[in-house]
GROMACS .gro file of C-alpha atoms in nm:
model
  454
    1MET     CA    1   5.107   5.333  15.648
    2ARG     CA    2   5.089   5.644  15.384
    3PHE     CA    3   5.433   5.879  15.310
    4ASP     CA    4   5.455   6.155  15.099
    5ALA     CA    5   5.749   6.222  14.859
    6THR     CA    6   5.631   6.567  14.846
    7SER     CA    7   5.569   6.842  15.064
    8THR     CA    8   5.290   7.032  14.830
    9THR     CA    9   5.094   6.847  14.551
   10LYS     CA   10   5.030   7.067  14.249
   11GLU     CA   11   4.804   7.052  13.951
   12ALA     CA   12   4.999   7.049  13.617
   13ARG     CA   13   4.875   7.262  13.442
   14LEU     CA   14   5.074   7.294  13.073
   15PRO     CA   15   4.994   7.572  12.846
   16ARG     CA   16   4.755   7.429  12.522
   17ALA     CA   17   4.658   7.600  12.199
   18HIS     CA   18   4.281   7.660  12.226
   19PHE     CA   19   4.167   7.575  12.532
   20PRO     CA   20   4.373   7.687  12.822
   21GLY     CA   21   4.280   7.637  13.139
   22ALA     CA   22   3.922   7.442  13.071
   23VAL     CA   23   4.015   7.145  13.251
   24LYS     CA   24   4.206   7.029  13.549
   25GLN     CA   25   4.462   6.797  13.474
   26ARG     CA   26   4.710   6.618  13.736
   27ALA     CA   27   4.962   6.348  13.750
   28TYR     CA   28   5.081   6.102  13.936
   29ARG     CA   29   5.422   5.904  13.996
   30PHE     CA   30   5.379   5.557  14.193
   31ASP     CA   31   5.711   5.370  14.320
   32GLY     CA   32   5.560   5.059  14.372
   33LEU     CA   33   5.661   5.058  14.766
   34GLY     CA   34   5.358   5.315  14.887
   35ASN     CA   35   5.522   5.656  14.782
   36TYR     CA   36   5.405   5.917  14.517
   37SER     CA   37   5.504   6.234  14.392
   38THR     CA   38   5.332   6.464  14.135
   39LYS     CA   39   5.453   6.443  13.855
   40GLU     CA   40   5.439   6.689  13.509
   41TRP     CA   41   5.192   6.595  13.244
   42ASP     CA   42   5.405   6.375  12.968
   43LEU     CA   43   5.170   6.136  12.832
   44ALA     CA   44   5.469   5.964  12.684
   45GLU     CA   45   5.560   5.799  12.992
   46ALA     CA   46   5.216   5.628  12.939
   47ASN     CA   47   5.353   5.410  12.661
   48GLY     CA   48   5.671   5.333  12.827
   49SER     CA   49   5.779   5.025  12.998
   50GLY     CA   50   5.835   5.149  13.310
   51ASN     CA   51   6.127   5.171  13.553
   52GLY     CA   52   6.068   4.862  13.776
   53GLY     CA   53   5.772   4.871  13.960
   54GLU     CA   54   5.677   5.203  13.855
   55PHE     CA   55   5.392   5.346  13.696
   56TYR     CA   56   5.152   5.655  13.664
   57TRP     CA   57   4.809   5.814  13.646
   58TYR     CA   58   4.703   6.033  13.474
   59HIS     CA   59   4.320   6.280  13.544
   60VAL     CA   60   4.176   6.456  13.368
   61GLU     CA   61   3.869   6.665  13.525
   62LEU     CA   62   3.583   6.813  13.279
   63PRO     CA   63   3.371   7.097  13.408
   64LYS     CA   64   3.064   7.092  13.507
   65GLY     CA   65   2.919   7.339  13.303
   66ASN     CA   66   2.615   7.339  13.021
   67GLN     CA   67   2.882   7.258  12.746
   68LYS     CA   68   2.787   6.940  12.461
   69LEU     CA   69   2.926   6.589  12.441
   70ALA     CA   70   3.141   6.754  12.132
   71VAL     CA   71   3.316   7.046  12.311
   72SER     CA   72   3.399   6.752  12.615
   73ALA     CA   73   3.563   6.572  12.309
   74GLN     CA   74   3.761   6.860  12.192
   75TYR     CA   75   3.860   6.962  12.567
   76LEU     CA   76   4.000   6.586  12.602
   77ILE     CA   77   4.165   6.611  12.270
   78ASP     CA   78   4.328   6.855  12.352
   79VAL     CA   79   4.503   6.726  12.615
   80LEU     CA   80   4.523   6.377  12.534
   81CYS     CA   81   4.624   6.402  12.221
   82PRO     CA   82   4.950   6.271  12.120
   83PRO     CA   83   4.935   5.993  12.222
   84LEU     CA   84   4.564   5.884  12.248
   85LYS     CA   85   4.368   5.816  11.911
   86LEU     CA   86   4.037   5.967  11.822
   87ASN     CA   87   3.923   5.571  11.925
   88ASP     CA   88   3.980   5.641  12.287
   89ILE     CA   89   3.852   5.935  12.303
   90LEU     CA   90   3.551   5.848  12.175
   91THR     CA   91   3.556   5.534  12.404
   92LEU     CA   92   3.645   5.783  12.696
   93VAL     CA   93   3.371   6.043  12.602
   94SER     CA   94   3.075   5.869  12.508
   95ASN     CA   95   2.739   5.807  12.707
   96GLY     CA   96   2.629   5.494  12.844
   97PRO     CA   97   2.820   5.194  12.957
   98PHE     CA   98   3.112   5.015  12.806
   99CYS     CA   99   3.412   4.767  12.931
  100GLY     CA  100   3.653   4.642  12.635
  101HIS     CA  101   3.980   4.640  12.500
  102VAL     CA  102   4.095   4.958  12.279
  103ASP     CA  103   4.430   4.944  12.136
  104GLY     CA  104   4.568   4.694  12.396
  105ALA     CA  105   4.442   4.870  12.686
  106LEU     CA  106   4.130   4.790  12.887
  107VAL     CA  107   3.907   5.082  12.874
  108PHE     CA  108   3.566   5.094  13.124
  109ARG     CA  109   3.318   5.410  13.169
  110VAL     CA  110   2.979   5.439  13.339
  111ASN     CA  111   2.918   5.790  13.135
  112SER     CA  112   2.490   5.802  13.236
  113PRO     CA  113   2.338   6.091  12.958
  114GLY     CA  114   2.154   6.399  13.103
  115PRO     CA  115   2.250   6.748  13.138
  116ALA     CA  116   2.617   6.797  13.214
  117GLU     CA  117   2.515   7.012  13.512
  118SER     CA  118   2.262   6.821  13.704
  119ASN     CA  119   2.460   6.683  14.042
  120PHE     CA  120   2.309   6.346  13.929
  121THR     CA  121   2.488   6.295  13.631
  122LEU     CA  122   2.809   6.089  13.699
  123ARG     CA  123   3.084   6.062  13.457
  124LEU     CA  124   3.363   5.785  13.497
  125ALA     CA  125   3.605   5.629  13.242
  126ALA     CA  126   3.901   5.491  13.229
  127ARG     CA  127   4.202   5.343  13.033
  128VAL     CA  128   4.404   5.042  13.197
  129THR     CA  129   4.759   4.958  13.076
  130VAL     CA  130   5.014   4.736  13.252
  131ASN     CA  131   5.223   5.090  13.417
  132SER     CA  132   4.980   5.369  13.320
  133VAL     CA  133   4.577   5.465  13.443
  134VAL     CA  134   4.418   5.777  13.284
  135THR     CA  135   4.119   5.882  13.380
  136VAL     CA  136   3.841   6.133  13.265
  137SER     CA  137   3.557   6.221  13.515
  138LEU     CA  138   3.288   6.514  13.520
  139GLY     CA  139   3.342   6.702  13.798
  140ARG     CA  140   3.553   6.696  14.094
  141VAL     CA  141   3.568   6.275  14.273
  142PRO     CA  142   3.601   6.285  14.633
  143ARG     CA  143   3.889   6.100  14.806
  144LEU     CA  144   3.968   6.055  14.423
  145GLY     CA  145   4.342   6.227  14.439
  146PHE     CA  146   4.590   6.236  14.642
  147SER     CA  147   4.752   6.512  14.883
  148PRO     CA  148   4.980   6.546  15.177
  149THR     CA  149   4.711   6.637  15.445
  150GLY     CA  150   4.818   6.732  15.843
  151ARG     CA  151   4.625   6.656  16.174
  152SER     CA  152   4.298   6.569  16.044
  153LEU     CA  153   3.986   6.625  16.239
  154LEU     CA  154   3.949   6.317  16.197
  155SER     CA  155   4.210   6.218  16.415
  156GLU     CA  156   4.101   6.451  16.717
  157ILE     CA  157   3.908   6.321  17.020
  158PRO     CA  158   3.542   6.548  17.025
  159SER     CA  159   3.359   6.671  17.270
  160VAL     CA  160   3.002   6.832  17.387
  161GLY     CA  161   2.995   7.196  17.367
  162GLY     CA  162   2.851   7.517  17.252
  163ASP     CA  163   3.046   7.725  16.920
  164GLY     CA  164   3.399   7.827  17.001
  165GLU     CA  165   3.434   7.650  17.352
  166LYS     CA  166   3.712   7.452  17.412
  167GLY     CA  167   3.663   7.092  17.499
  168GLY     CA  168   3.886   6.958  17.845
  169SER     CA  169   4.190   6.691  17.818
  170GLY     CA  170   4.270   6.821  17.445
  171SER     CA  171   3.945   6.735  17.364
  172ILE     CA  172   3.818   6.997  17.030
  173VAL     CA  173   3.406   7.100  17.031
  174ILE     CA  174   3.300   6.964  16.674
  175PRO     CA  175   3.010   7.214  16.587
  176GLU     CA  176   2.662   7.107  16.471
  177HIS     CA  177   2.693   7.233  16.147
  178VAL     CA  178   2.999   7.004  16.068
  179LEU     CA  179   2.847   6.742  16.225
  180GLU     CA  180   2.604   6.738  15.972
  181PHE     CA  181   2.837   6.815  15.703
  182LEU     CA  182   3.016   6.545  15.769
  183LEU     CA  183   2.758   6.256  15.804
  184THR     CA  184   2.669   6.355  15.461
  185MET     CA  185   2.949   6.165  15.338
  186ASN     CA  186   3.046   5.795  15.317
  187HIS     CA  187   3.395   5.917  15.367
  188SER     CA  188   3.520   6.227  15.466
  189GLU     CA  189   3.756   6.426  15.280
  190GLU     CA  190   4.004   6.417  15.547
  191ALA     CA  191   4.007   6.030  15.542
  192ASP     CA  192   4.335   5.953  15.442
  193ASN     CA  193   4.363   5.753  15.154
  194PRO     CA  194   4.599   5.413  15.130
  195VAL     CA  195   4.859   5.464  14.852
  196PRO     CA  196   4.843   5.190  14.598
  197ASN     CA  197   5.138   4.964  14.544
  198THR     CA  198   5.025   4.818  14.224
  199VAL     CA  199   4.798   4.943  13.910
  200SER     CA  200   4.517   4.678  13.992
  201ASN     CA  201   4.545   4.875  14.377
  202LEU     CA  202   4.479   5.203  14.215
  203VAL     CA  203   4.173   5.065  13.949
  204VAL     CA  204   4.013   4.927  14.275
  205HIS     CA  205   4.084   5.286  14.453
  206ILE     CA  206   3.945   5.494  14.156
  207ILE     CA  207   3.649   5.270  14.104
  208ASP     CA  208   3.577   5.228  14.499
  209THR     CA  209   3.572   5.651  14.521
  210HIS     CA  210   3.313   5.672  14.279
  211VAL     CA  211   3.087   5.439  14.434
  212ASP     CA  212   3.159   5.605  14.775
  213HIS     CA  213   3.016   5.941  14.543
  214VAL     CA  214   2.690   5.804  14.479
  215GLN     CA  215   2.645   5.652  14.824
  216ASP     CA  216   2.678   6.013  14.940
  217ILE     CA  217   2.438   6.149  14.647
  218ALA     CA  218   2.178   5.887  14.796
  219THR     CA  219   2.251   6.007  15.157
  220LYS     CA  220   2.192   6.355  15.047
  221LEU     CA  221   1.944   6.237  14.891
  222GLU     CA  222   1.757   6.023  15.171
  223MET     CA  223   1.770   6.308  15.451
  224GLU     CA  224   1.668   6.548  15.159
  225LEU     CA  225   1.339   6.357  15.187
  226ASP     CA  226   1.304   6.289  15.572
  227SER     CA  227   1.359   6.695  15.629
  228VAL     CA  228   1.068   6.707  15.379
  229GLU     CA  229   0.859   6.470  15.510
  230LEU     CA  230   0.871   6.583  15.855
  231GLU     CA  231   0.818   6.903  15.726
  232LEU     CA  232   0.487   6.830  15.526
  233ASP     CA  233   0.403   6.699  15.938
  234LYS     CA  234   0.467   7.001  16.047
  235GLY     CA  235   0.348   7.251  15.782
  236GLY     CA  236   0.004   7.340  15.675
  237SER     CA  237  -0.181   7.383  15.326
  238SER     CA  238   0.070   7.611  15.211
  239LEU     CA  239   0.332   7.447  15.215
  240LYS     CA  240   0.149   7.112  15.077
  241LYS     CA  241   0.032   7.393  14.826
  242GLN     CA  242   0.395   7.539  14.729
  243MET     CA  243   0.528   7.160  14.726
  244LEU     CA  244   0.292   7.053  14.458
  245ASP     CA  245   0.336   7.383  14.262
  246ASP     CA  246   0.710   7.334  14.249
  247ARG     CA  247   0.679   6.978  14.173
  248ARG     CA  248   0.905   6.885  14.459
  249PHE     CA  249   0.865   6.526  14.485
  250PRO     CA  250   0.895   6.453  14.079
  251LYS     CA  251   1.176   6.618  14.063
  252MET     CA  252   1.319   6.369  14.331
  253HIS     CA  253   1.144   6.074  14.166
  254LEU     CA  254   1.346   6.214  13.849
  255ASN     CA  255   1.657   6.245  14.016
  256LEU     CA  256   1.653   5.925  14.171
  257GLN     CA  257   1.596   5.779  13.862
  258HIS     CA  258   1.903   5.933  13.759
  259LEU     CA  259   2.130   5.767  14.003
  260VAL     CA  260   1.952   5.456  13.959
  261GLN     CA  261   2.083   5.465  13.542
  262VAL     CA  262   2.395   5.543  13.750
  263VAL     CA  263   2.455   5.224  13.989
  264SER     CA  264   2.299   5.047  13.697
  265HIS     CA  265   2.558   5.136  13.438
  266GLY     CA  266   2.789   5.085  13.716
  267GLU     CA  267   2.693   4.725  13.851
  268GLN     CA  268   2.699   4.588  13.464
  269VAL     CA  269   3.038   4.800  13.349
  270PHE     CA  270   3.225   4.699  13.682
  271LEU     CA  271   3.097   4.316  13.677
  272ARG     CA  272   3.259   4.285  13.349
  273VAL     CA  273   3.587   4.468  13.418
  274LYS     CA  274   3.598   4.215  13.759
  275GLU     CA  275   3.609   3.905  13.455
  276LYS     CA  276   3.849   4.072  13.224
  277CYS     CA  277   4.122   4.178  13.473
  278ALA     CA  278   4.107   3.815  13.669
  279THR     CA  279   4.281   3.701  13.358
  280LYS     CA  280   4.513   3.986  13.391
  281SER     CA  281   4.862   3.843  13.546
  282TRP     CA  282   4.969   4.207  13.680
  283PHE     CA  283   4.626   4.212  13.836
  284ALA     CA  284   4.601   4.100  14.203
  285SER     CA  285   4.347   3.805  14.318
  286GLU     CA  286   4.290   4.031  14.699
  287ASP     CA  287   4.216   4.327  14.389
  288ILE     CA  288   3.967   4.078  14.220
  289VAL     CA  289   3.816   4.028  14.544
  290ALA     CA  290   3.786   4.377  14.683
  291LEU     CA  291   3.579   4.450  14.349
  292GLU     CA  292   3.357   4.182  14.385
  293GLU     CA  293   3.246   4.400  14.732
  294LEU     CA  294   3.188   4.741  14.579
  295ILE     CA  295   3.007   4.548  14.343
  296GLY     CA  296   2.800   4.396  14.633
  297ARG     CA  297   2.761   4.729  14.798
  298LEU     CA  298   2.613   4.876  14.454
  299ARG     CA  299   2.330   4.581  14.476
  300ARG     CA  300   2.256   4.676  14.791
  301LEU     CA  301   2.288   5.043  14.732
  302LYS     CA  302   2.056   4.947  14.432
  303GLU     CA  303   1.779   4.839  14.674
  304ASN     CA  304   1.810   5.114  14.894
  305LEU     CA  305   1.702   5.354  14.561
  306GLY     CA  306   1.427   5.125  14.552
  307PHE     CA  307   1.344   5.156  14.864
  308ILE     CA  308   1.357   5.552  14.843
  309THR     CA  309   1.189   5.568  14.558
  310ASN     CA  310   0.915   5.354  14.709
  311ARG     CA  311   0.878   5.626  14.994
  312VAL     CA  312   0.911   5.963  14.724
  313THR     CA  313   0.596   5.800  14.563
  314ALA     CA  314   0.374   5.733  14.894
  315VAL     CA  315   0.480   6.115  14.984
  316GLN     CA  316   0.366   6.233  14.648
  317ALA     CA  317   0.049   6.027  14.600
  318GLY     CA  318  -0.064   6.158  14.960
  319LEU     CA  319   0.005   6.552  14.814
  320ASP     CA  320  -0.226   6.439  14.550
  321SER     CA  321  -0.511   6.253  14.771
  322TRP     CA  322  -0.509   6.636  14.934
  323GLN     CA  323  -0.532   6.795  14.631
  324SER     CA  324  -0.857   6.602  14.544
  325GLU     CA  325  -1.000   6.692  14.881
  326GLN     CA  326  -0.962   7.051  14.837
  327ILE     CA  327  -1.086   7.032  14.498
  328ASN     CA  328  -1.369   6.785  14.596
  329ARG     CA  329  -1.443   7.035  14.923
  330LYS     CA  330  -1.471   7.326  14.664
  331LEU     CA  331  -1.672   7.148  14.434
  332TYR     CA  332  -1.847   7.075  14.711
  333TYR     CA  333  -1.918   7.458  14.791
  334LEU     CA  334  -1.997   7.557  14.397
  335SER     CA  335  -2.256   7.274  14.404
  336PHE     CA  336  -2.443   7.404  14.679
  337LEU     CA  337  -2.464   7.728  14.616
  338SER     CA  338  -2.603   7.583  14.250
  339MET     CA  339  -2.896   7.421  14.413
  340ILE     CA  340  -2.967   7.784  14.557
  341PHE     CA  341  -2.937   7.923  14.248
  342LEU     CA  342  -3.109   7.660  14.036
  343PRO     CA  343  -3.467   7.729  14.143
  344LEU     CA  344  -3.411   8.106  14.074
  345SER     CA  345  -3.305   8.004  13.732
  346ILE     CA  346  -3.570   7.827  13.667
  347VAL     CA  347  -3.852   8.101  13.768
  348THR     CA  348  -3.648   8.328  13.588
  349GLY     CA  349  -3.657   8.135  13.291
  350ILE     CA  350  -4.004   8.067  13.277
  351PHE     CA  351  -4.133   8.381  13.335
  352GLY     CA  352  -3.908   8.549  13.097
  353MET     CA  353  -4.070   8.320  12.819
  354ASN     CA  354  -4.170   8.590  12.561
  355VAL     CA  355  -4.461   8.392  12.514
  356GLY     CA  356  -4.834   8.523  12.581
  357GLY     CA  357  -5.047   8.390  12.848
  358VAL     CA  358  -4.740   8.417  13.172
  359PRO     CA  359  -4.914   8.419  13.501
  360TRP     CA  360  -4.937   8.779  13.648
  361THR     CA  361  -4.897   8.950  13.341
  362ASN     CA  362  -5.148   9.187  13.168
  363GLN     CA  363  -5.167   8.963  12.872
  364ARG     CA  364  -5.479   8.982  12.766
  365ASP     CA  365  -5.488   8.907  12.403
  366PRO     CA  366  -5.719   8.625  12.307
  367GLU     CA  367  -5.472   8.440  12.075
  368LEU     CA  368  -5.192   8.420  12.308
  369LYS     CA  369  -5.346   8.296  12.620
  370ASP     CA  370  -5.264   7.951  12.633
  371GLY     CA  371  -4.901   7.989  12.530
  372PHE     CA  372  -4.684   7.956  12.788
  373ILE     CA  373  -4.969   7.650  12.854
  374ASN     CA  374  -4.831   7.493  12.561
  375VAL     CA  375  -4.465   7.538  12.655
  376MET     CA  376  -4.507   7.421  13.010
  377ILE     CA  377  -4.681   7.097  12.829
  378VAL     CA  378  -4.448   7.063  12.548
  379CYS     CA  379  -4.120   7.040  12.890
  380ALA     CA  380  -4.305   6.835  13.096
  381VAL     CA  381  -4.342   6.580  12.789
  382ILE     CA  382  -3.960   6.614  12.723
  383LEU     CA  383  -3.855   6.578  13.044
  384PHE     CA  384  -4.092   6.258  13.099
  385LEU     CA  385  -3.884   6.150  12.770
  386LEU     CA  386  -3.581   6.183  12.969
  387LEU     CA  387  -3.694   5.972  13.286
  388PHE     CA  388  -3.862   5.683  13.084
  389CYS     CA  389  -3.491   5.625  12.898
  390PHE     CA  390  -3.339   5.684  13.200
  391GLY     CA  391  -3.530   5.473  13.456
  392PHE     CA  392  -3.533   5.191  13.176
  393PRO     CA  393  -3.178   5.185  12.984
  394SER     CA  394  -3.233   4.820  12.834
  395LEU     CA  395  -3.485   4.956  12.622
  396TYR     CA  396  -3.203   5.128  12.404
  397THR     CA  397  -2.888   4.872  12.564
  398ARG     CA  398  -3.104   4.587  12.411
  399ASN     CA  399  -2.994   4.588  12.063
  400LEU     CA  400  -2.662   4.735  12.076
  401VAL     CA  401  -2.617   4.436  12.234
  402LEU     CA  402  -2.775   4.210  11.997
  403LEU     CA  403  -2.631   4.375  11.700
  404PRO     CA  404  -2.277   4.203  11.708
  405LEU     CA  405  -2.463   3.852  11.778
  406LYS     CA  406  -2.691   3.916  11.502
  407ARG     CA  407  -2.399   4.020  11.200
  408LYS     CA  408  -2.212   3.723  11.393
  409PHE     CA  409  -2.486   3.505  11.289
  410CYS     CA  410  -2.526   3.627  10.969
  411LEU     CA  411  -2.161   3.649  10.839
  412ASP     CA  412  -2.144   3.247  11.014
  413THR     CA  413  -2.465   3.145  10.754
  414ILE     CA  414  -2.206   3.320  10.484
  415ILE     CA  415  -1.887   3.162  10.552
  416LYS     CA  416  -2.107   2.808  10.519
  417GLU     CA  417  -2.235   2.908  10.202
  418GLU     CA  418  -1.925   2.958  10.059
  419ASN     CA  419  -1.809   2.590  10.144
  420PHE     CA  420  -1.530   2.744  10.426
  421GLY     CA  421  -1.599   2.547  10.684
  422THR     CA  422  -1.697   2.593  11.027
  423PRO     CA  423  -1.548   2.933  11.152
  424ARG     CA  424  -1.543   2.763  11.555
  425LYS     CA  425  -1.339   2.445  11.454
  426ASP     CA  426  -1.180   2.587  11.094
  427PHE     CA  427  -0.887   2.829  11.129
  428PHE     CA  428  -0.788   2.853  10.802
  429GLY     CA  429  -1.174   2.908  10.696
  430ILE     CA  430  -1.173   3.205  10.953
  431PHE     CA  431  -0.791   3.323  10.794
  432ARG     CA  432  -1.022   3.365  10.412
  433CYS     CA  433  -1.323   3.488  10.544
  434LYS     CA  434  -1.124   3.760  10.657
  435LYS     CA  435  -0.947   3.792  10.317
  436ILE     CA  436  -1.297   3.830  10.167
  437MET     CA  437  -1.413   4.047  10.389
  438GLY     CA  438  -1.489   4.299  10.098
  439PRO     CA  439  -1.728   4.122   9.937
  440LEU     CA  440  -1.890   3.924  10.224
  441ASN     CA  441  -2.047   4.303  10.334
  442GLN     CA  442  -2.251   4.302  10.045
  443GLN     CA  443  -2.353   3.953  10.068
  444LEU     CA  444  -2.391   4.032  10.420
  445GLU     CA  445  -2.656   4.314  10.319
  446VAL     CA  446  -2.877   4.026  10.156
  447CYS     CA  447  -2.865   3.759  10.395
  448SER     CA  448  -2.995   4.017  10.638
  449LYS     CA  449  -3.291   4.099  10.414
  450ASP     CA  450  -3.357   3.757  10.310
  451ARG     CA  451  -3.276   3.558  10.677
  452LYS     CA  452  -3.460   3.898  10.862
  453ILE     CA  453  -3.209   3.892  11.118
  454VAL     CA  454  -3.252   4.285  11.191
   0.00000   0.00000   0.00000
């Protein structure tokens, strides 16, 4: 059961020399008995031995913006140094998965590369010692912090009714938009977080909220895909054209790949965290089991993301097929128009020739009276030759097929004369043959003339 040591939770903000107010800071003190309280931002206590079962948690929330990774590192240097060193800062802020010991502390991160302002770029890093945990996240992670809550909406008895109505028997009417918002979250913001009693409980809580955050993003993406599929079923050609122009599904597919990368990083890192924590005396065995369950959730989530990716690919393939049908239909209309105007073009081309003897004209010059007939004979001969070539393609493809065979036969004969053995059986003979390809080209010409192969 949760017990609040303080009536309010305040974000501890200390004046900083270079970036005041750039990041959000929260510091908690846990007494090991299920109680917690907020405290001032003092990292010196993190390196102490602690009083009894007390331990501390320091969380830094980096802003989601278009800043470079070096700027984020400067933010952490301004907040965490001293007592942390540059090696600690670089380990926490770098991209990619990592799990290892740095200066005696267990450090792990699941920082995915990508633009910081994207909703599919998730970054979480933690530095764990015996009596303290320092975490860094990009943006806000739902349910990560602790705060006293009053009467929760989840503890109310719901009823069905219109907006603004009051239910009977002490029940409360939940509007539809509130239900839709709650259904998109794996855990509600108002859910009561159990206060950790040990550092291992706190580590499990941090990883658990990260997995919930990824699950929420995947759920929202799946619900968005459901609504888009419903719109496509009801919509017409204008909606499909708009989705193709907006590249809706390629963008969704790219976001899915970012999310799959986040899940893969988490599965890889948290497995190593479990292995390293299993060797720690202060890490409880039940928390090891909880880590195994979280890793199993990530694996199932990865499979679900694969199914969603297949759905996106299928919908995109349907849109591409529809677009191809539209293009083919337009080409059919164009071909129909060409069929109408092609005879007219032939007639105008024939009777527009600048030669003598054109029928239905007043050209009476005896020297030019056969010009039209001669041109038509030349056109007929050309047409006959083209039809003959297309009708009997074996006449010109036979030489193209036989030429490589003739060249190979001539090359084999030359190799035999050079005492390299039979090329089909002697591998080293072929290898030596490749080394003398330059001189063999000249011998090939001589062989072709003497033996009349080509």
